[in-house]
Structure formats: structure tokens, C-alpha cells
Amino acid sequence: MKRCGLLFTFVAVFFFSLGFAGYSDIQTAEAAREIKLGAALPLTGALATEGKKQRAGYEIWRERVNAQGGVNVGGKKMKVKIIYLDYESKTPTATKLAERLITREKVDLILGPFGSGATKSVGAITERYQIPLIAPVASSEPIFDQGYKYMFGMLAPNSFLPNSFFELIKKQKPRPRTMAFATRNDFFPRYITKAIRSQAKKNGFMDVYYAEFPKDSKDHSTWLTIVKSKKPDVLMIAGYLPDTLLATKQANELGVNPKILFTMVGPVYSQFTDALGSTANNILTAAWWGEALDYKGDFIGSASDFGKIWRKKFGKEPDYVAAASAAAGIVAQRAFEAAGTLNKQKVRDAIAKTNLQTFFGPVKFDKRGQNTSSAIVLFQVQGGKRKTVGPPSVANGTFNYPR
Amino acid sequence: MFKPWSKIQWFLMGMGVFALILMPSFSENDVIRKWMDILMIAILATSWNFIGGLTGYPSFAPAAFFGLGAYITAILMNAGFNFFLTLAIGSAFGGVIALLLGIPILRLRGHYFAIATFGVAEFFREMADNLRITGGGDGINLPQIIGGPDYFTRFFYFSMLGVAVLAFLVQYFVTRHRLGYGLVAIRENEDAAAMTGIDTTKYKIIAFVLSSVFPAMAGGVYAYRAAFLEPIDVFDILFSIKAIVMTMLGGVGTVMGPLVGSFLMEYLADYLWSAFTEFHSMLLGIIIVLSVLFLPRGLMHLFQELRLKGWRSLGAILRNNIQRFRV
């Protein structure tokens, strides 16, 4: 039929015109005299708050670098430009956008997305294109087990947590004996729960209950009711902010009252303490950074200096997501300087040799790309303030027990 | 209603495919990648058309079979199977599962069927989330493809193109075959169709199987490309919804409709996304609502009507479409 013929011509023309569409921006990328970084972040959707914190962290670093004229690459000062794209909290979109940043925007380095799962997916792409990826928010070991050469993580591995955790809770009197666990069925929460749970027995704890709840669960009363009947001394809840926030609230309503409530992630986020108020008191949590820590570097200054910058901008306490993001920028900056070129291979080698003291703590990557020189710190909210309660080397408060 | 294509139409279609084959040699990887995505959605939409468009059974199952195919490719490739072999096994497995599922759920009609297929996708996702073989909530790794960006971009593009051409050809021949007429008869009036001697259960099951094998293949290609899967990534109900929306936009029950709908929608979504970062989803939603109001039967039907009545009647057709809702 003729009417379809018309349509086919239309479709064929469409095909061709679109095929050419990618051509126009090839030249422009070459001419620019700046360092181009790309970041696909969850700026909308379930993880939007995290993504925005990451962006703010990257921006604090970028503004500082550009204010002093840029990064010194082989004797030439180059300004930094960061291209942000929104992956809508959907991992497949994150990989798609990472690819777009690499092929279309021709970025020199990728700054990581949020969380272990997304980082792993994006890591598969950056590895294929052999472009460095510095991931500020990914701590689960299996991400780094793929033998990827171009992926680096700012956070200390999850396996650092159990030692300091058990060291702290074992010395409490009367000694807690039983533990219950609940985790979001997701990469990072499950992994961190496994890390603790696998060592519970060795440290003399009885494992009385374990539950996995679905991603973005809207009700936790089912497993909380069981936990209540088991009366554990220690309850660990693992998940992302919406999960632990809701679970803690419901635990309080249902009268679940363990001697130690350990949530990951939890009260290091100001949203957590803002939303829960006094309920957040005496909850134990762990994080990779806090502004009270005695970390110092030559670029942004000390941990509390970063806290000041953040407060001035947002009027709130910063958390490790923002700090790690800004620190990822510093690592990139020093690597570009050390390499003296934007050559991706050389920049990658320079990142691998990183040995820095920063406001975020020491940064040194192991063979697999994880920052093993850093630490995981235990915090407790006491009277609305976050106190570091472990490990002893960085603690500035005493642990309130039982809560 | 489905006339065989003339030589000219086949020639033009051939030109179109030829253009798609040539396209990678003068395009950037990013453009090729985008076209791979478009082809993927076109496969899902074309497949949905078998059960949703031709037979009139609103299925939400594409995501289920897409994810199934993706996971089968992941598991088998980890066991050392050849990639193309995993696609074949994945689609065959998808077909068998569709057959087994089809027997009970194709007895349901309308909303009940839609909800049942929705449940199928959720069921598979829960399975993948909790089984050991799928890696559970931790996700699953696939071997990385060996070769530079130019190579693997084209490799995945051509794999997807192959599946798309296959899906299209099958669809063409089904609509020009007794089977296609039978399916349309079921859509128009299932009881009447049964009266005329059509084995409705058998026909519906064939349509459901056909609508599952191609998404499973597309899922396999997607999985190898992604190199790492989490259940929520591939059993995403959005894949089903996209397939439905694109088919509706293009024209339900037509052969070209799903293709046209996918091309337009993906490009539109991409344009809106880059032009309006903050509220692109809202604009896309408005456009979908408007197109459902003004073009309830899709672009292909609009074109057909325009050919019959002339371009000047465009306003009248649109007005007519929207007036139907005033009843």
C-alpha cells in the first residue's frame, strides 16, 4: 500500500539524519583547555538526597581548585569542569550515562555514583573504556574483586568494621550476649551485616534472629515483632537512610528496646537525627568520617574546616558522603599533578600511587583499589550530639550503655 | 486487513535495515549505543504487540521475560557457554515458561490477566533476589567482553539489530497468516472467534509464547553488555510499561507501530531529558497523556486515516478522537 510507503521514506530519512547527529560535537571537545570530569549521580528518585550531597562535595572541591587558578598539569594551570548527569536512582541509567560521559563528553576521569551496586556497574564501563573512576561511596569488598584496574574507592573496606565494633561492645557491663540482625536485601547492607554476623559467634555472641527485608520496604513491623519476642541485647539494622529511619521509628513505637541499637547507616546523617529527635539518642552507628576526627590535609584543611565550609553553605553538619566526594576530587587533582598529563593510563598509575593526608583521613589504595589506610569510626548520638566512641585511637567520648 | 507488502514496501524496508547496518560506520559510539537502546525497546514493543496489540490481552510480562533472558545468559556465560548459544537457550527457556504460564493465566481476561502478568514479573524478581544461583540481592557478574570500545559497541548493536529484525519478520508473517487473523478475531470478540472454529486457547498461548521469546533474547544481549546485573535492574516493570506505551503511541496491532513508537519516544525522552533536567519526567508524562487523548489508536492509524480522508481533515480527526471521551 502506498500510504505505508510514505511512512517508510519518512522512517528511512529519520534513520539517516539521526545517524549523523553525533558528528557535530567532536571538534569542540578537542579545543577546550580544561580538565573535564564526569559524574552521573542520583539527583532525583529514592537516592536524591545522597546524590545531591555528593554533588555538593564535588563542587566544594571544584570551587576551591578553580579559585586558585586550576590544577597544575605539567606546568600549565587547567581549570576543572564537572559535568553532572542525573541517573534517577536507577543503576542501568547510571551505566548508560557513564558511557555517554566517556564517549560524548570525552571526560578525563569519572567521579563515582552512589553506593556499591551502581559503582560496580559503572566500574564495568570505565574498565572497558580504560578511564579512571574514583568512587567516593562504595565500600563492599566484592566490588573490587573483579580485578578492575581503573576503579578506586575512597572508603575503608567493610571488613574493618567488625573488629572495632566487637572491641567496643564486648567490654560493656553487664556484657551483652545475644544479637539479632535485619538487613535490606541489597548489596551494601547485606554485605556489612554479613561482615558483623560472621564474627558474632567468635566474639561470644549468640545469633538469635536474622531477617532480610525488601528494598524500599514501607513497613518493618513484621520482623520487628519477632525481634521483640526474642529480646536480643544487640539489634543491628542495616539499610539505606529511608530503611533505617523507618525501622528505628517503628521499633520505638512497638517497644523493641535492645541494650544496643546499631544502625548502618544511621545517625551520622543529619536527616536521621532531624527526623527522629530524641529517639536517635544513644543509637550506635559507624561511618567512614566525622568532622570531629583529627584528620588534616594540605588542601581543604582539617576535618573541622570542611565542617565549617559545609555549615556555611547548608547550615547543617556534613557527613561522610559529602566529605568522601570532596576528597575524591583532591585525589584526582593530585593524580593529575603527579602525572603531569591528562593521559588516562598515566593518571590511573598516579592514582594507584596515591599516598595522601587529607581532611578525610589518609588515602592510600591497595592492589585492588580500596583505601585500606582509612578507618571506620563508631559514633553514638548523645544528647543530640555525635560522639566518636571507637576505635580508641580516634574516640572523643564514652559509650552510653545500655541505651 | 493485513495485506502482503508490495515490492516497493519491501524495498523500502530493506533500505531501512541497510541504513541501520551502515549507520555504525559513520557514527560515534554514543549514537550507536543509543540506537541499541532504541532497538531493545522496539523488540519489547514488537513482542508485546503479539499478545497486547493483536490479541488484545494487556500483558505486563515483557519485563519478566527480559529479566529471565538476562539472568540465563549471565548464569550460562559464567558456566563457560558461548554468548549466542545462551541467547538461544534463554529464548527457548522463556518460550517454555510462557507456555507453562500461559495455560493457567490465559484463562483470565482483561484486568485479571493484567494483574496476573504483573505478578509474574514480581515473582521472577523475588526469585532472582533470593536464589543462590542468581547471586541474590548482591547481583551477578558476567565475563567482560574482550575488545576495544569500537568493537564491543558494534558487537552489541548488531546483536540487538539481529534480534529486532527477527522479531519484526516473525511479526510480519504472523499478521499475514491464519494465526494473525485468528488473534485479531479473539481481540474483537473471543466468544465469536471460538464459534467460528478458532482454537482460542491454543492461539492465545502461541501469541504469549511469541511475545516472550524475543524479550528473553534482548535481555541476554543487555546482560552481556551490562556485565553486572541486579534483580531490580532487569525485572523492572518499567520495561513492560515502556513497551506498552510505545506500541500505543505507534499504533496498536500494526506491524510498523511498535517500531515507529519506540523511535519517536526514545528520542523524545532523550531530548526532554537533556533540555529540561529537573522536570523531564513530568513533560514526558504530559505528552503521553496528550497523545492518548488525541491519538488513542496511535500514529499509524492516524496516518492511515489521513491517507483516506486527506491531510485537511487532521483537525477533524483529532477533534473526533477527543470527543469520544465526552460520552
XYZ file of C-alpha atoms in Angstrom:
730
model
C 0.000 0.000 0.000
C 1.168 3.458 -0.866
C 0.384 5.017 2.477
C 2.936 2.786 4.154
C 5.473 3.690 1.508
C 5.310 7.294 2.575
C 5.949 6.284 6.109
C 8.915 4.180 5.182
C 10.542 7.039 3.369
C 9.962 9.099 6.460
C 11.481 6.431 8.682
C 14.470 5.958 6.389
C 15.200 9.685 6.363
C 14.820 9.688 10.116
C 17.393 6.907 10.439
C 19.967 8.700 8.368
C 19.566 12.091 9.938
C 19.937 10.573 13.388
C 22.960 8.584 12.342
C 24.741 11.823 11.614
C 23.544 13.519 14.762
C 26.607 12.597 16.792
C 29.026 14.308 14.485
C 28.791 17.964 15.411
C 30.395 17.896 18.844
C 33.618 16.081 18.041
C 35.696 19.180 17.351
C 34.514 21.231 20.297
C 35.834 18.725 22.833
C 39.359 18.986 21.453
C 39.566 22.733 21.642
C 38.703 23.080 25.318
C 41.647 23.753 27.617
C 40.333 22.391 30.834
C 40.068 19.193 32.785
C 36.708 17.597 32.193
C 35.325 15.322 34.852
C 32.042 13.492 34.651
C 29.674 12.403 37.395
C 26.435 10.518 36.936
C 24.550 10.999 40.204
C 21.108 10.083 41.573
C 19.764 13.635 41.598
C 16.138 12.503 41.510
C 14.439 9.390 42.834
C 14.963 7.415 46.030
C 18.633 8.335 46.466
C 18.293 12.011 45.539
C 19.487 13.349 48.904
C 22.639 11.264 48.659
C 23.294 12.327 45.095
C 22.887 15.983 45.960
C 25.305 15.654 48.859
C 27.818 14.080 46.513
C 27.383 16.910 44.042
C 27.838 19.458 46.809
C 31.032 17.684 47.905
C 32.443 17.664 44.388
C 31.504 21.311 43.982
C 33.252 22.412 47.183
C 36.431 20.889 45.835
C 35.967 22.270 42.314
C 35.307 25.817 43.505
C 38.438 25.730 45.659
C 40.626 24.411 42.869
C 39.364 26.886 40.311
C 39.669 29.767 42.798
C 43.393 29.132 42.924
C 43.651 29.047 39.140
C 43.091 25.356 38.494
C 45.151 22.196 38.605
C 48.805 22.360 37.646
C 49.199 19.792 34.882
C 52.738 19.668 33.501
C 53.357 23.353 34.234
C 50.034 24.508 32.856
C 47.169 25.631 35.073
C 43.979 23.962 33.967
C 40.532 24.782 35.276
C 38.235 21.976 36.281
C 34.837 21.398 34.762
C 32.476 18.742 36.100
C 29.576 17.508 34.019
C 26.710 16.211 36.143
C 24.023 13.914 34.813
C 21.038 12.536 36.680
C 20.613 8.757 36.690
C 17.281 8.940 38.514
C 18.418 6.400 41.152
C 18.332 3.658 38.516
C 21.529 1.707 38.110
C 21.121 0.830 34.405
C 20.744 4.519 33.635
C 23.941 5.211 35.581
C 25.922 2.931 33.280
C 24.312 4.463 30.228
C 25.220 7.946 31.395
C 28.757 6.955 32.330
C 29.152 5.764 28.779
C 27.741 8.992 27.453
C 30.160 10.987 29.591
C 33.047 8.988 28.206
C 32.104 8.860 24.528
C 30.251 12.098 24.000
C 31.629 14.459 26.608
C 35.106 12.934 26.403
C 35.743 13.331 30.106
C 39.202 12.691 31.525
C 38.012 10.929 34.658
C 34.766 9.705 36.186
C 33.701 10.586 39.708
C 31.661 7.774 41.174
C 27.898 7.353 41.604
C 26.221 6.478 44.919
C 26.504 3.072 46.514
C 28.168 -0.250 45.903
C 25.816 -1.659 43.250
C 25.881 1.384 40.980
C 29.637 1.727 41.406
C 30.143 -1.847 40.338
C 28.035 -1.370 37.219
C 29.759 1.869 36.278
C 33.112 0.221 37.024
C 32.421 -2.349 34.304
C 32.050 0.507 31.822
C 35.077 2.548 32.899
C 37.179 -0.589 32.804
C 36.119 -1.265 29.248
C 36.992 2.260 28.173
C 40.112 2.309 30.372
C 39.248 5.551 32.082
C 39.917 6.169 35.787
C 36.976 6.025 38.204
C 37.253 7.421 41.715
C 34.300 6.173 43.751
C 33.614 8.031 46.992
C 30.732 5.883 48.252
C 31.476 2.193 47.742
C 32.962 0.042 50.470
C 31.900 -3.568 49.841
C 34.868 -5.782 49.004
C 33.243 -7.824 46.194
C 33.052 -4.711 44.017
C 36.799 -4.676 43.954
C 37.166 -8.402 43.406
C 36.736 -8.167 39.649
C 40.359 -7.278 39.060
C 39.437 -3.891 37.618
C 42.488 -1.697 37.169
C 40.795 1.675 36.729
C 38.481 1.743 39.753
C 39.422 3.254 43.104
C 37.306 3.529 46.252
C 37.699 6.227 48.895
C 36.134 4.279 51.766
C 37.825 1.754 54.002
C 36.621 -1.810 53.346
C 33.571 -3.029 55.276
C 35.666 -5.753 56.885
C 37.350 -3.069 59.011
C 34.149 -2.629 60.971
C 33.767 -5.884 62.973
C 36.985 -5.524 64.966
C 36.294 -2.095 66.364
C 32.612 -2.907 66.789
C 33.139 -6.017 68.882
C 36.001 -4.484 70.784
C 33.633 -1.763 71.943
C 30.544 -3.794 72.793
C 32.415 -6.677 74.453
C 33.764 -4.510 77.210
C 30.317 -3.220 78.265
C 28.961 -4.343 81.635
C 26.765 -6.318 82.029
C 28.160 -7.912 78.928
C 25.617 -8.219 76.086
C 25.195 -11.821 74.944
C 22.601 -12.075 72.183
C 22.376 -10.396 68.796
C 19.627 -10.004 66.183
C 20.095 -8.767 62.618
C 17.853 -7.254 59.970
C 19.109 -6.078 56.627
C 17.840 -4.621 53.412
C 18.227 -7.185 50.640
C 20.807 -5.130 48.806
C 24.494 -5.177 48.097
C 25.981 -2.977 50.782
C 23.577 -3.628 53.691
C 23.764 -7.369 53.256
C 27.466 -7.302 52.995
C 28.047 -5.211 56.094
C 25.614 -7.408 58.046
C 27.449 -10.492 56.901
C 30.741 -8.948 57.993
C 29.454 -8.459 61.556
C 27.352 -11.587 61.769
C 30.117 -13.921 60.667
C 32.216 -12.757 63.621
C 29.464 -12.687 66.237
C 29.958 -16.252 67.396
C 33.710 -15.921 67.597
C 33.232 -12.944 69.864
C 30.903 -14.838 72.155
C 27.513 -13.644 70.922
C 24.506 -15.788 70.283
C 22.854 -15.124 66.929
C 19.140 -15.219 67.800
C 17.495 -13.811 64.675
C 18.269 -12.795 61.109
C 15.888 -11.186 58.601
C 16.168 -9.669 55.154
C 13.619 -7.067 54.186
C 12.935 -5.971 50.577
C 14.421 -2.859 49.035
C 12.500 0.307 49.931
C 10.237 -1.573 52.327
C 7.405 0.573 53.654
C 6.681 -1.474 56.751
C 9.035 -3.191 59.167
C 6.573 -4.280 61.845
C 6.608 -7.966 60.850
C 10.220 -8.664 61.644
C 10.313 -6.116 64.462
C 7.556 -8.042 66.244
C 9.638 -11.204 66.076
C 12.699 -9.320 67.278
C 10.690 -8.076 70.242
C 9.820 -11.612 71.271
C 13.471 -12.691 71.010
C 14.640 -9.866 73.329
C 18.156 -9.548 71.927
C 20.759 -7.476 73.765
C 22.019 -6.058 70.492
C 19.952 -5.284 67.393
C 21.647 -4.412 64.139
C 19.608 -2.812 61.366
C 21.323 -2.376 58.017
C 19.970 -0.441 55.056
C 19.988 2.968 53.481
C 18.639 6.047 55.168
C 14.881 5.590 54.430
C 15.043 1.987 55.711
C 16.858 2.574 58.966
C 14.897 5.735 59.657
C 11.558 3.982 59.317
C 12.711 0.826 61.119
C 14.054 2.807 64.074
C 10.832 4.766 64.315
C 8.725 1.610 64.210
C 10.989 -0.177 66.692
C 10.359 2.678 69.092
C 6.600 2.523 68.550
C 6.498 -1.223 69.032
C 8.613 -1.036 72.157
C 11.544 -3.000 70.776
C 14.242 -1.961 73.174
C 17.613 -3.695 72.877
C 20.501 -2.614 75.083
C 22.418 -1.611 71.992
C 20.737 -0.474 68.795
C 23.252 -0.436 65.973
C 22.069 1.045 62.674
C 24.008 1.239 59.474
C 23.560 3.805 58.024
C 22.177 5.919 60.770
C 22.706 8.940 62.956
C 25.787 10.219 61.145
C 23.297 11.685 58.728
C 21.770 14.902 59.956
C 18.489 13.892 58.258
C 18.355 10.932 60.621
C 18.727 12.960 63.800
C 16.490 15.737 62.473
C 13.689 13.304 61.748
C 13.941 11.231 64.926
C 14.840 13.859 67.511
C 15.414 12.300 70.929
C 14.657 8.798 69.601
C 18.035 8.968 67.912
C 19.780 9.287 71.274
C 22.220 6.519 72.199
C 21.894 4.774 68.858
C 25.209 3.345 67.800
C 26.356 3.680 64.233
C 29.513 3.561 62.204
C 30.787 5.806 59.458
C 33.883 6.472 57.447
C 34.287 10.036 58.584
C 33.081 12.674 61.011
C 34.024 16.302 61.456
C 35.254 15.695 64.997
C 38.059 13.485 63.729
C 41.623 14.637 63.894
C 42.353 14.453 60.186
C 44.308 17.106 58.365
C 45.493 17.716 54.816
C 47.088 20.457 52.758
C 44.179 21.308 50.523
C 40.859 21.828 52.285
C 42.482 21.746 55.717
C 41.225 19.703 58.643
C 38.052 17.715 59.111
C 36.530 20.531 61.114
C 37.497 23.030 58.380
C 35.413 21.016 55.952
C 32.653 21.053 58.554
C 32.811 24.831 58.654
C 32.638 25.181 54.866
C 29.662 22.848 54.775
C 27.813 24.595 57.604
C 28.332 27.949 55.967
C 26.746 26.644 52.792
C 23.999 24.419 54.123
C 23.695 25.222 57.836
C 23.997 21.540 58.733
C 26.553 19.039 59.841
C 28.328 17.306 56.942
C 28.553 13.509 56.723
C 31.000 11.131 55.150
C 29.211 11.035 51.773
C 29.926 14.693 51.165
C 33.404 14.522 52.659
C 34.431 11.466 50.660
C 33.198 13.147 47.492
C 35.257 16.266 48.083
C 38.237 14.085 48.979
C 37.812 12.123 45.736
C 38.333 15.441 43.972
C 41.546 16.002 45.878
C 42.817 12.556 44.899
C 42.062 13.305 41.246
C 43.734 16.693 41.490
C 46.948 15.288 42.993
C 47.000 12.499 40.423
C 46.723 14.936 37.510
C 49.553 16.960 39.043
C 51.759 13.935 39.604
C 51.111 12.552 36.128
C 51.753 15.943 34.501
C 49.397 14.958 31.715
C 45.765 14.053 31.128
C 46.767 10.725 29.596
C 44.351 8.267 31.150
C 46.830 5.461 31.617
C 49.320 7.748 33.365
C 46.641 9.355 35.509
C 45.483 5.888 36.506
C 49.030 4.937 37.512
C 49.343 8.147 39.511
C 46.094 7.415 41.371
C 47.352 3.940 42.178
C 50.447 5.508 43.776
C 48.397 7.966 45.862
C 49.720 8.468 49.375
C 47.956 11.465 50.846
C 46.915 13.004 54.120
C 43.594 14.804 53.671
C 40.821 16.248 55.807
C 39.069 12.956 55.064
C 41.936 10.960 56.531
C 44.815 9.118 54.943
C 44.309 7.912 51.367
C 46.319 5.003 50.033
C 44.899 2.353 47.740
C 45.666 -1.333 47.977
C 46.237 -3.504 44.910
C 42.522 -3.896 44.353
C 41.846 -0.181 44.587
C 40.381 0.153 48.078
C 41.542 2.797 50.517
C 42.863 0.485 53.193
C 44.740 3.145 55.138
C 41.490 4.738 56.254
C 39.299 3.650 59.165
C 35.677 3.055 60.078
C 34.652 5.047 63.105
C 31.897 4.271 65.630
C 29.550 7.061 66.618
C 26.838 7.468 69.186
C 24.331 10.276 69.439
C 24.382 11.668 72.956
C 22.008 14.499 73.793
C 21.676 15.382 70.127
C 25.436 15.459 69.540
C 27.507 12.898 67.671
C 30.349 11.500 69.744
C 33.058 9.209 68.433
C 33.167 6.192 70.729
C 35.578 3.935 68.887
C 38.092 2.788 67.839
C 40.049 4.109 70.868
C 42.621 5.886 68.675
C 40.023 8.414 67.483
C 37.369 8.278 70.248
C 36.390 11.522 71.963
C 33.512 10.287 74.127
C 32.429 7.383 76.274
C 29.832 4.883 75.181
C 26.436 5.151 76.874
C 25.285 1.671 77.825
C 22.584 0.414 77.993
C 20.717 2.924 75.885
C -6.870 -6.003 6.919
C -3.245 -7.147 6.721
C -2.334 -7.118 3.049
C 1.003 -8.593 1.968
C 3.562 -5.919 1.304
C 4.297 -4.771 -2.209
C 7.790 -4.974 -3.695
C 8.222 -1.272 -3.080
C 7.436 -1.653 0.572
C 9.889 -4.496 0.943
C 12.484 -2.447 -0.909
C 11.978 0.479 1.441
C 12.121 -1.757 4.474
C 15.312 -3.266 3.106
C 16.686 0.238 2.720
C 15.803 0.943 6.310
C 17.618 -2.146 7.564
C 20.515 -1.360 5.246
C 20.693 2.117 6.761
C 20.794 0.574 10.219
C 23.591 -1.750 9.125
C 25.617 1.082 7.609
C 24.920 3.533 10.422
C 27.749 2.383 12.764
C 30.410 3.026 10.135
C 29.833 6.753 10.233
C 28.533 7.323 13.751
C 30.069 7.778 17.139
C 29.863 5.055 19.737
C 27.449 7.088 21.783
C 24.960 7.314 18.915
C 25.325 3.612 18.208
C 24.667 2.876 21.838
C 21.525 4.976 21.789
C 20.272 3.111 18.751
C 20.952 -0.137 20.510
C 18.651 1.043 23.307
C 16.019 2.041 20.783
C 16.217 -1.359 19.114
C 15.910 -3.019 22.502
C 12.726 -1.147 23.325
C 11.461 -1.778 19.791
C 11.944 -5.510 20.368
C 9.964 -5.325 23.602
C 7.223 -3.278 21.947
C 7.026 -5.534 18.897
C 6.803 -8.569 21.142
C 4.134 -7.008 23.306
C 2.145 -6.387 20.157
C 1.610 -10.144 19.696
C -0.323 -10.540 22.901
C -1.334 -6.958 23.712
C -1.912 -5.454 20.284
C -3.135 -8.284 18.110
C -4.824 -10.457 20.721
C -5.955 -7.641 22.994
C -4.636 -9.156 26.224
C -2.949 -6.422 28.303
C 0.252 -8.166 29.408
C 2.791 -6.763 31.844
C 5.075 -9.724 31.305
C 7.813 -8.320 28.992
C 9.917 -7.316 31.999
C 9.624 -10.845 33.398
C 10.987 -12.465 30.259
C 13.540 -9.746 29.657
C 14.975 -10.367 33.105
C 14.719 -14.125 32.701
C 16.754 -13.991 29.492
C 19.276 -11.670 31.118
C 19.784 -13.992 34.067
C 20.007 -17.109 31.928
C 22.724 -15.520 29.810
C 24.536 -14.429 32.981
C 24.397 -17.859 34.606
C 25.310 -19.795 31.465
C 28.127 -17.473 30.428
C 29.622 -17.883 33.869
C 29.492 -21.614 33.231
C 31.514 -21.082 30.057
C 28.790 -21.170 27.402
C 29.071 -19.278 24.110
C 27.168 -15.982 24.141
C 24.950 -16.702 21.126
C 24.162 -20.153 22.445
C 22.979 -18.580 25.711
C 20.637 -16.330 23.714
C 19.118 -19.356 22.022
C 18.774 -21.255 25.293
C 17.396 -18.168 27.043
C 14.707 -17.584 24.443
C 13.788 -21.261 24.311
C 13.516 -21.335 28.081
C 11.463 -18.132 28.019
C 9.161 -19.748 25.479
C 8.677 -22.875 27.584
C 7.983 -20.841 30.722
C 5.488 -18.731 28.760
C 3.793 -21.896 27.574
C 3.505 -23.276 31.093
C 2.328 -19.953 32.493
C 0.032 -19.280 29.601
C -2.073 -22.354 30.243
C -3.403 -21.089 33.587
C -3.275 -17.306 33.210
C -4.633 -17.010 29.675
C -7.949 -18.195 31.071
C -8.169 -14.814 32.726
C -9.425 -11.804 30.833
C -8.964 -8.049 30.986
C -7.790 -6.632 34.302
C -7.396 -10.056 35.856
C -4.958 -11.088 33.165
C -3.034 -7.813 33.511
C -2.644 -8.314 37.255
C -1.567 -11.930 36.825
C 1.185 -10.969 34.360
C 2.253 -8.181 36.675
C 2.584 -10.816 39.366
C 4.731 -12.974 37.108
C 7.323 -10.212 36.760
C 7.352 -9.619 40.508
C 7.619 -13.343 41.159
C 10.690 -13.658 38.961
C 12.266 -10.649 40.602
C 11.745 -12.130 44.053
C 13.242 -15.404 42.846
C 16.318 -13.644 41.491
C 16.538 -11.650 44.713
C 16.626 -14.756 46.871
C 18.118 -17.666 44.945
C 21.753 -18.558 45.369
C 22.335 -19.300 41.689
C 21.343 -15.738 40.716
C 23.567 -14.178 43.359
C 20.530 -12.894 45.276
C 20.351 -9.214 46.119
C 24.096 -8.916 45.590
C 23.685 -9.250 41.852
C 25.684 -11.340 39.422
C 28.815 -10.733 37.364
C 29.257 -11.619 33.720
C 32.558 -12.065 31.926
C 33.789 -8.818 30.385
C 33.796 -8.786 26.589
C 37.301 -8.630 25.158
C 37.984 -5.855 22.647
C 38.068 -2.068 22.468
C 35.104 0.352 22.635
C 34.661 0.441 18.848
C 34.427 -3.309 18.706
C 32.082 -4.036 21.597
C 29.738 -1.144 20.827
C 29.203 -2.573 17.352
C 29.074 -6.143 18.564
C 26.148 -5.415 20.889
C 24.458 -3.144 18.387
C 24.465 -5.784 15.667
C 23.357 -8.482 18.090
C 20.397 -6.322 19.068
C 19.689 -5.463 15.425
C 19.650 -9.161 14.567
C 17.063 -9.885 17.260
C 14.994 -6.865 16.167
C 14.926 -7.943 12.516
C 13.974 -11.454 13.561
C 11.148 -10.192 15.785
C 9.911 -7.924 13.013
C 9.901 -10.642 10.364
C 8.077 -13.083 12.624
C 5.526 -10.408 13.360
C 5.063 -9.654 9.677
C 4.456 -13.284 8.765
C 2.181 -13.909 11.728
C -0.060 -10.983 10.786
C -0.295 -12.222 7.206
C -1.038 -15.742 8.337
C -4.151 -17.505 9.589
C -2.743 -17.123 13.102
C -2.736 -13.317 12.901
C -6.338 -13.208 11.723
C -7.292 -15.597 14.482
C -5.649 -13.385 17.097
C -7.424 -10.283 15.834
C -10.678 -12.207 15.891
C -10.032 -13.076 19.538
C -9.371 -9.427 20.294
C -12.597 -8.281 18.651
C -14.804 -10.934 20.197
C -13.373 -14.004 21.822
C -16.645 -15.929 22.038
C -17.480 -15.268 18.411
C -13.979 -16.342 17.428
C -14.443 -19.617 19.261
C -17.773 -20.109 17.491
C -16.101 -19.828 14.105
C -13.848 -22.721 14.969
C -10.723 -20.935 16.185
C -8.956 -22.836 18.945
C -8.720 -19.700 21.076
C -6.693 -21.223 23.910
C -4.057 -22.549 21.526
C -3.891 -19.276 19.609
C -3.544 -17.212 22.744
C -0.798 -19.432 24.083
C 1.116 -19.178 20.794
C 0.809 -15.392 20.951
C 2.022 -15.352 24.551
C 4.982 -17.577 23.719
C 5.899 -15.384 20.744
C 5.696 -12.318 22.967
C 8.192 -13.884 25.407
C 10.986 -15.323 23.278
C 12.243 -12.042 21.839
C 12.361 -10.097 25.124
C 14.360 -13.010 26.576
C 16.882 -12.677 23.743
C 17.077 -8.910 24.139
C 17.628 -9.431 27.860
C 20.558 -11.711 27.111
C 22.242 -9.092 24.933
C 21.578 -6.466 27.574
C 23.112 -8.646 30.291
C 26.353 -9.311 28.441
C 26.651 -5.629 27.763
C 25.973 -4.545 31.345
C 28.468 -7.130 32.738
C 26.776 -6.870 36.156
C 23.116 -7.422 36.976
C 20.972 -6.715 39.992
C 17.418 -8.130 40.028
C 15.744 -4.722 40.155
C 17.704 -3.591 37.088
C 16.280 -6.155 34.696
C 12.962 -7.178 36.274
C 11.953 -3.530 36.191
C 8.240 -3.183 35.446
C 9.166 -0.034 33.564
C 10.332 -2.222 30.677
C 6.792 -3.565 30.350
C 5.239 -0.153 30.655
C 7.601 1.314 28.066
C 6.760 -1.475 25.629
C 3.048 -0.786 26.087
C 3.307 2.991 25.821
C 5.468 2.823 22.718
C 3.134 0.388 20.989
C 0.144 2.576 21.861
C 1.885 5.674 20.566
C 2.889 3.980 17.340
C -0.318 2.093 16.734
C -1.718 -0.955 18.480
C -1.991 -4.059 16.329
C 0.026 -2.725 13.391
C 3.372 -4.076 12.285
C 5.166 -0.749 11.998
C 3.514 0.846 15.022
C 5.824 -0.528 17.734
C 8.914 0.446 15.729
C 7.741 3.975 14.992
C 6.599 4.429 18.591
C 9.936 3.297 20.009
C 11.987 5.565 17.777
C 9.884 8.612 18.497
C 9.513 8.006 22.197
C 13.161 7.277 22.908
C 14.289 10.328 21.003
C 11.656 12.479 22.611
C 12.560 11.220 26.084
C 16.217 11.830 25.390
C 15.599 15.318 24.105
C 13.411 16.264 27.049
C 15.933 14.792 29.447
C 18.780 16.905 28.106
C 16.718 20.060 27.633
C 14.811 20.023 30.936
C 16.947 18.313 33.552
C 14.682 18.967 36.517
C 11.231 18.172 35.213
C 11.710 15.974 32.164
C 9.586 13.166 33.568
C 6.644 15.497 34.046
C 6.814 16.749 30.461
C 7.072 13.235 29.141
C 4.014 12.324 31.186
C 2.054 15.238 29.776
C 2.992 14.259 26.236
C 1.884 10.676 26.847
C -1.450 11.839 28.259
C -2.000 14.182 25.322
C -1.152 11.519 22.784
C -3.545 9.069 24.412
C -6.273 11.720 24.319
C -5.749 12.826 20.746
C -4.325 9.655 19.205
C -5.947 6.818 21.121
C -5.122 4.386 18.336
C -1.621 5.603 17.666
C 0.301 7.330 14.920
C -0.020 4.534 12.362
C -3.796 4.689 12.485
C -3.659 8.466 12.179
C -1.548 8.113 9.046
C -3.961 5.595 7.605
C -6.915 7.857 8.276
C -5.115 10.832 6.810
C -4.376 8.897 3.644
C -8.028 8.062 3.297
C -9.518 11.424 4.201
C -6.747 13.817 3.197
C -4.438 15.965 5.295
C -7.011 18.713 5.684
C -9.118 16.506 7.893
C -6.375 16.365 10.553
C -8.218 18.811 12.819
C -11.481 16.959 12.417
C -9.883 13.614 13.251
C -8.230 14.939 16.395
C -11.459 16.641 17.483
C -13.337 13.455 16.829
C -10.881 11.463 18.919
C -11.201 13.685 21.942
C -14.970 13.968 21.666
C -15.326 10.270 22.202
C -14.457 10.860 25.838
C -17.394 13.227 26.380
C -19.978 10.497 26.370
